[in-house]
């Protein structure tokens, strides 16, 4: 698993990368009540705002962690936003991306580095 | 201006309970505890929630010539019935600017030989200066600085508090001074959640002991500002600085109910308060906009400042909005042009560039359960 400074996790699954938010981020957001997902088959660049998450407290964005194509989104989050709090690392994945080159993941943090960042 | 945040007397208690502290109205306040906003909200509706509202201002108004003269002097500042408020009773009041805008909304109680005001934290300095100036001949205005204020709200609040003081006989908006193991408590049967409950003023030195005693009751959960906001929003209660301010008159804020017939045109003590001409005109067809409830159709919350449209016409903005945990859906209050305020009117709200359907509805979103 790889991590971004924006508290996303990335997991390689075959030739795709699955993206979600970390438990730390889910806890900080509080109870999630709304998720807006991107359209599948969208080309995105790292840093693009691709999802909206709203908790009881506030709205925040999920940014595309790397360049690539969004090929699948997790519709279950639209009907059950609370999954983000219940299972952020599993059932609450947000989208799957196809990358030209998986080696860009090498630039991201590993678990130890991420844990160090969040202290 | 002091940049440093003030700390509540119960700061250490909040931290020890795992409270997430955030700045609010110049204070460090717990926005939530480990249970989180959703659970804290639902627990308050199902059992009881304990809130620290010590940031609010408690102010005693001691009459100079007498209570009746002070009551009449207060009626020259607020569009409410002060003279008719019996000892041991509390009422909702509004301080108004000369143009009829709202300086603050507050609770005031007749405590026999004086009045006790409870005012918003963000407005207490303004209120105290205003009252001191306007009531110079009528009252001595004395801020209470040695007391904390707790709110215990929810259907189990009475049972939890009655273990310490005899409050069962109190009705909604009654006030009482009761001796207790935690010193003299000033209790009102009121709150700002839509639930039955109490606000309890306790000597600062005894506040932690009282809070811990209440929290030791398994029915009582500590509740932060986050759920306090969602509870009051579901109850359709206005929040100063959001749903009203000095540019908004009472009826425009949906607070016409707070002005009794007695003070309206034709009433025995009609008018005679700041801005009465325009404030009363709002009851007589001059109103341009007022606050209503909105139910967004989808799941996307419509937050404060969301623009609302009737077709292509901009008709106003959301003044408070979010998710209603007991409603199970997004809810909002918005100040809109009066011609679109009929319940059932279909409008749209612009969220992230998209116009999403909303329906005008009556307030509150969640029925209130005061013990009248």
PDB file of N, CA, C and O in Angstrom, chain B residues 162-203:
ATOM      1  N   UNK B 162     -32.777  15.063  38.042  1.00  0.00           N
ATOM      2  CA  UNK B 162     -33.591  14.916  39.259  1.00  0.00           C
ATOM      3  C   UNK B 162     -32.878  14.075  40.320  1.00  0.00           C
ATOM      4  O   UNK B 162     -33.234  14.126  41.497  1.00  0.00           O
ATOM      5  N   UNK B 163     -31.849  13.330  39.933  1.00  0.00           N
ATOM      6  CA  UNK B 163     -31.057  12.585  40.903  1.00  0.00           C
ATOM      7  C   UNK B 163     -30.270  13.531  41.809  1.00  0.00           C
ATOM      8  O   UNK B 163     -29.805  13.140  42.883  1.00  0.00           O
ATOM      9  N   UNK B 164     -30.114  14.784  41.370  1.00  0.00           N
ATOM     10  CA  UNK B 164     -29.307  15.748  42.131  1.00  0.00           C
ATOM     11  C   UNK B 164     -30.111  16.910  42.685  1.00  0.00           C
ATOM     12  O   UNK B 164     -29.785  17.449  43.739  1.00  0.00           O
ATOM     13  N   UNK B 165     -31.135  17.353  41.938  1.00  0.00           N
ATOM     14  CA  UNK B 165     -31.974  18.471  42.381  1.00  0.00           C
ATOM     15  C   UNK B 165     -33.417  18.213  41.944  1.00  0.00           C
ATOM     16  O   UNK B 165     -33.642  17.606  40.897  1.00  0.00           O
ATOM     17  N   UNK B 166     -34.382  18.687  42.724  1.00  0.00           N
ATOM     18  CA  UNK B 166     -35.792  18.412  42.389  1.00  0.00           C
ATOM     19  C   UNK B 166     -36.291  19.317  41.263  1.00  0.00           C
ATOM     20  O   UNK B 166     -36.732  20.433  41.507  1.00  0.00           O
ATOM     21  N   UNK B 167     -36.228  18.811  40.038  1.00  0.00           N
ATOM     22  CA  UNK B 167     -36.604  19.625  38.883  1.00  0.00           C
ATOM     23  C   UNK B 167     -37.848  19.098  38.169  1.00  0.00           C
ATOM     24  O   UNK B 167     -38.326  19.713  37.213  1.00  0.00           O
ATOM     25  N   UNK B 168     -38.374  17.957  38.640  1.00  0.00           N
ATOM     26  CA  UNK B 168     -39.447  17.293  37.884  1.00  0.00           C
ATOM     27  C   UNK B 168     -40.686  18.171  37.732  1.00  0.00           C
ATOM     28  O   UNK B 168     -41.406  18.057  36.748  1.00  0.00           O
ATOM     29  N   UNK B 169     -40.934  19.052  38.706  1.00  0.00           N
ATOM     30  CA  UNK B 169     -42.154  19.871  38.648  1.00  0.00           C
ATOM     31  C   UNK B 169     -42.003  21.075  37.717  1.00  0.00           C
ATOM     32  O   UNK B 169     -42.988  21.745  37.413  1.00  0.00           O
ATOM     33  N   UNK B 170     -40.783  21.361  37.281  1.00  0.00           N
ATOM     34  CA  UNK B 170     -40.594  22.530  36.405  1.00  0.00           C
ATOM     35  C   UNK B 170     -41.206  22.264  35.031  1.00  0.00           C
ATOM     36  O   UNK B 170     -41.175  21.146  34.531  1.00  0.00           O
ATOM     37  N   UNK B 171     -41.750  23.327  34.420  1.00  0.00           N
ATOM     38  CA  UNK B 171     -42.266  23.243  33.064  1.00  0.00           C
ATOM     39  C   UNK B 171     -41.320  24.004  32.128  1.00  0.00           C
ATOM     40  O   UNK B 171     -40.465  24.768  32.583  1.00  0.00           O
ATOM     41  N   UNK B 172     -41.555  23.831  30.834  1.00  0.00           N
ATOM     42  CA  UNK B 172     -40.757  24.534  29.826  1.00  0.00           C
ATOM     43  C   UNK B 172     -40.735  26.037  30.132  1.00  0.00           C
ATOM     44  O   UNK B 172     -41.783  26.639  30.350  1.00  0.00           O
ATOM     45  N   UNK B 173     -39.548  26.599  30.180  1.00  0.00           N
ATOM     46  CA  UNK B 173     -39.318  28.031  30.406  1.00  0.00           C
ATOM     47  C   UNK B 173     -39.550  28.470  31.858  1.00  0.00           C
ATOM     48  O   UNK B 173     -39.601  29.667  32.130  1.00  0.00           O
ATOM     49  N   UNK B 174     -39.656  27.519  32.779  1.00  0.00           N
ATOM     50  CA  UNK B 174     -39.591  27.865  34.207  1.00  0.00           C
ATOM     51  C   UNK B 174     -38.135  28.061  34.591  1.00  0.00           C
ATOM     52  O   UNK B 174     -37.240  27.408  34.027  1.00  0.00           O
ATOM     53  N   UNK B 175     -37.903  28.926  35.567  1.00  0.00           N
ATOM     54  CA  UNK B 175     -36.559  29.059  36.129  1.00  0.00           C
ATOM     55  C   UNK B 175     -36.654  28.871  37.642  1.00  0.00           C
ATOM     56  O   UNK B 175     -37.685  29.171  38.245  1.00  0.00           O
ATOM     57  N   UNK B 176     -35.577  28.369  38.237  1.00  0.00           N
ATOM     58  CA  UNK B 176     -35.571  28.144  39.679  1.00  0.00           C
ATOM     59  C   UNK B 176     -34.140  28.267  40.198  1.00  0.00           C
ATOM     60  O   UNK B 176     -33.177  28.023  39.468  1.00  0.00           O
ATOM     61  N   UNK B 177     -34.025  28.672  41.444  1.00  0.00           N
ATOM     62  CA  UNK B 177     -32.740  28.688  42.143  1.00  0.00           C
ATOM     63  C   UNK B 177     -32.807  27.573  43.166  1.00  0.00           C
ATOM     64  O   UNK B 177     -33.672  27.585  44.036  1.00  0.00           O
ATOM     65  N   UNK B 178     -31.948  26.570  43.005  1.00  0.00           N
ATOM     66  CA  UNK B 178     -32.051  25.388  43.859  1.00  0.00           C
ATOM     67  C   UNK B 178     -30.716  25.088  44.534  1.00  0.00           C
ATOM     68  O   UNK B 178     -29.675  25.031  43.866  1.00  0.00           O
ATOM     69  N   UNK B 179     -30.732  24.878  45.861  1.00  0.00           N
ATOM     70  CA  UNK B 179     -29.504  24.460  46.543  1.00  0.00           C
ATOM     71  C   UNK B 179     -29.177  23.022  46.147  1.00  0.00           C
ATOM     72  O   UNK B 179     -30.086  22.240  45.849  1.00  0.00           O
ATOM     73  N   UNK B 180     -27.890  22.698  46.099  1.00  0.00           N
ATOM     74  CA  UNK B 180     -27.505  21.327  45.729  1.00  0.00           C
ATOM     75  C   UNK B 180     -26.147  21.022  46.330  1.00  0.00           C
ATOM     76  O   UNK B 180     -25.509  21.900  46.930  1.00  0.00           O
ATOM     77  N   UNK B 181     -25.698  19.796  46.147  1.00  0.00           N
ATOM     78  CA  UNK B 181     -24.358  19.403  46.598  1.00  0.00           C
ATOM     79  C   UNK B 181     -23.286  20.159  45.807  1.00  0.00           C
ATOM     80  O   UNK B 181     -22.111  20.132  46.161  1.00  0.00           O
ATOM     81  N   UNK B 182     -23.687  20.827  44.730  1.00  0.00           N
ATOM     82  CA  UNK B 182     -22.736  21.561  43.878  1.00  0.00           C
ATOM     83  C   UNK B 182     -22.940  23.062  44.034  1.00  0.00           C
ATOM     84  O   UNK B 182     -22.664  23.836  43.114  1.00  0.00           O
ATOM     85  N   UNK B 183     -23.452  23.468  45.184  1.00  0.00           N
ATOM     86  CA  UNK B 183     -23.713  24.883  45.411  1.00  0.00           C
ATOM     87  C   UNK B 183     -25.072  25.262  44.868  1.00  0.00           C
ATOM     88  O   UNK B 183     -25.869  24.402  44.451  1.00  0.00           O
ATOM     89  N   UNK B 184     -25.327  26.571  44.852  1.00  0.00           N
ATOM     90  CA  UNK B 184     -26.633  27.051  44.398  1.00  0.00           C
ATOM     91  C   UNK B 184     -26.697  26.961  42.872  1.00  0.00           C
ATOM     92  O   UNK B 184     -25.867  27.541  42.171  1.00  0.00           O
ATOM     93  N   UNK B 185     -27.688  26.238  42.369  1.00  0.00           N
ATOM     94  CA  UNK B 185     -27.848  26.081  40.922  1.00  0.00           C
ATOM     95  C   UNK B 185     -28.962  27.004  40.442  1.00  0.00           C
ATOM     96  O   UNK B 185     -30.010  27.099  41.071  1.00  0.00           O
ATOM     97  N   UNK B 186     -28.702  27.687  39.328  1.00  0.00           N
ATOM     98  CA  UNK B 186     -29.733  28.489  38.667  1.00  0.00           C
ATOM     99  C   UNK B 186     -30.177  27.679  37.456  1.00  0.00           C
ATOM    100  O   UNK B 186     -29.421  27.533  36.494  1.00  0.00           O
ATOM    101  N   UNK B 187     -31.378  27.173  37.530  1.00  0.00           N
ATOM    102  CA  UNK B 187     -31.823  26.221  36.503  1.00  0.00           C
ATOM    103  C   UNK B 187     -32.984  26.787  35.699  1.00  0.00           C
ATOM    104  O   UNK B 187     -33.893  27.395  36.256  1.00  0.00           O
ATOM    105  N   UNK B 188     -32.929  26.602  34.388  1.00  0.00           N
ATOM    106  CA  UNK B 188     -34.093  26.897  33.557  1.00  0.00           C
ATOM    107  C   UNK B 188     -34.439  25.633  32.793  1.00  0.00           C
ATOM    108  O   UNK B 188     -33.545  24.847  32.431  1.00  0.00           O
ATOM    109  N   UNK B 189     -35.744  25.399  32.588  1.00  0.00           N
ATOM    110  CA  UNK B 189     -36.140  24.243  31.778  1.00  0.00           C
ATOM    111  C   UNK B 189     -36.233  24.730  30.337  1.00  0.00           C
ATOM    112  O   UNK B 189     -37.281  25.186  29.879  1.00  0.00           O
ATOM    113  N   UNK B 190     -35.108  24.691  29.664  1.00  0.00           N
ATOM    114  CA  UNK B 190     -35.032  25.219  28.304  1.00  0.00           C
ATOM    115  C   UNK B 190     -33.766  24.679  27.656  1.00  0.00           C
ATOM    116  O   UNK B 190     -33.084  23.835  28.221  1.00  0.00           O
ATOM    117  N   UNK B 191     -33.473  25.175  26.492  1.00  0.00           N
ATOM    118  CA  UNK B 191     -32.275  24.721  25.785  1.00  0.00           C
ATOM    119  C   UNK B 191     -32.389  25.147  24.340  1.00  0.00           C
ATOM    120  O   UNK B 191     -33.234  25.978  24.005  1.00  0.00           O
ATOM    121  N   UNK B 192     -31.554  24.573  23.497  1.00  0.00           N
ATOM    122  CA  UNK B 192     -31.587  25.013  22.096  1.00  0.00           C
ATOM    123  C   UNK B 192     -31.424  23.820  21.169  1.00  0.00           C
ATOM    124  O   UNK B 192     -30.731  23.882  20.155  1.00  0.00           O
ATOM    125  N   UNK B 193     -32.095  22.711  21.549  1.00  0.00           N
ATOM    126  CA  UNK B 193     -31.963  21.482  20.759  1.00  0.00           C
ATOM    127  C   UNK B 193     -33.313  21.000  20.237  1.00  0.00           C
ATOM    128  O   UNK B 193     -33.362  20.060  19.447  1.00  0.00           O
ATOM    129  N   UNK B 194     -34.402  21.611  20.718  1.00  0.00           N
ATOM    130  CA  UNK B 194     -35.728  21.112  20.378  1.00  0.00           C
ATOM    131  C   UNK B 194     -36.209  20.046  21.337  1.00  0.00           C
ATOM    132  O   UNK B 194     -37.361  19.627  21.288  1.00  0.00           O
ATOM    133  N   UNK B 195     -35.315  19.580  22.211  1.00  0.00           N
ATOM    134  CA  UNK B 195     -35.673  18.567  23.194  1.00  0.00           C
ATOM    135  C   UNK B 195     -36.058  19.225  24.507  1.00  0.00           C
ATOM    136  O   UNK B 195     -35.689  20.358  24.786  1.00  0.00           O
ATOM    137  N   UNK B 196     -36.774  18.468  25.340  1.00  0.00           N
ATOM    138  CA  UNK B 196     -36.930  18.853  26.729  1.00  0.00           C
ATOM    139  C   UNK B 196     -35.518  18.893  27.338  1.00  0.00           C
ATOM    140  O   UNK B 196     -34.621  18.176  26.900  1.00  0.00           O
ATOM    141  N   UNK B 197     -35.339  19.735  28.340  1.00  0.00           N
ATOM    142  CA  UNK B 197     -34.028  19.762  28.969  1.00  0.00           C
ATOM    143  C   UNK B 197     -33.844  20.987  29.830  1.00  0.00           C
ATOM    144  O   UNK B 197     -34.792  21.753  30.045  1.00  0.00           O
ATOM    145  N   UNK B 198     -32.623  21.159  30.293  1.00  0.00           N
ATOM    146  CA  UNK B 198     -32.332  22.195  31.274  1.00  0.00           C
ATOM    147  C   UNK B 198     -31.042  22.923  30.930  1.00  0.00           C
ATOM    148  O   UNK B 198     -30.120  22.335  30.361  1.00  0.00           O
ATOM    149  N   UNK B 199     -30.980  24.186  31.309  1.00  0.00           N
ATOM    150  CA  UNK B 199     -29.700  24.886  31.354  1.00  0.00           C
ATOM    151  C   UNK B 199     -29.421  25.156  32.823  1.00  0.00           C
ATOM    152  O   UNK B 199     -30.310  25.591  33.566  1.00  0.00           O
ATOM    153  N   UNK B 200     -28.188  24.856  33.225  1.00  0.00           N
ATOM    154  CA  UNK B 200     -27.833  24.843  34.642  1.00  0.00           C
ATOM    155  C   UNK B 200     -26.632  25.747  34.871  1.00  0.00           C
ATOM    156  O   UNK B 200     -25.530  25.450  34.404  1.00  0.00           O
ATOM    157  N   UNK B 201     -26.856  26.845  35.570  1.00  0.00           N
ATOM    158  CA  UNK B 201     -25.754  27.727  35.935  1.00  0.00           C
ATOM    159  C   UNK B 201     -25.234  27.279  37.293  1.00  0.00           C
ATOM    160  O   UNK B 201     -26.001  27.150  38.254  1.00  0.00           O
ATOM    161  N   UNK B 202     -23.928  27.015  37.347  1.00  0.00           N
ATOM    162  CA  UNK B 202     -23.327  26.406  38.546  1.00  0.00           C
ATOM    163  C   UNK B 202     -22.074  27.208  38.920  1.00  0.00           C
ATOM    164  O   UNK B 202     -21.358  27.680  38.040  1.00  0.00           O
ATOM    165  N   UNK B 203     -21.812  27.382  40.230  1.00  0.00           N
ATOM    166  CA  UNK B 203     -20.576  28.088  40.611  1.00  0.00           C
ATOM    167  C   UNK B 203     -19.373  27.442  39.929  1.00  0.00           C
ATOM    168  O   UNK B 203     -19.256  26.209  39.903  1.00  0.00           O
TER     169      UNK B 203
END
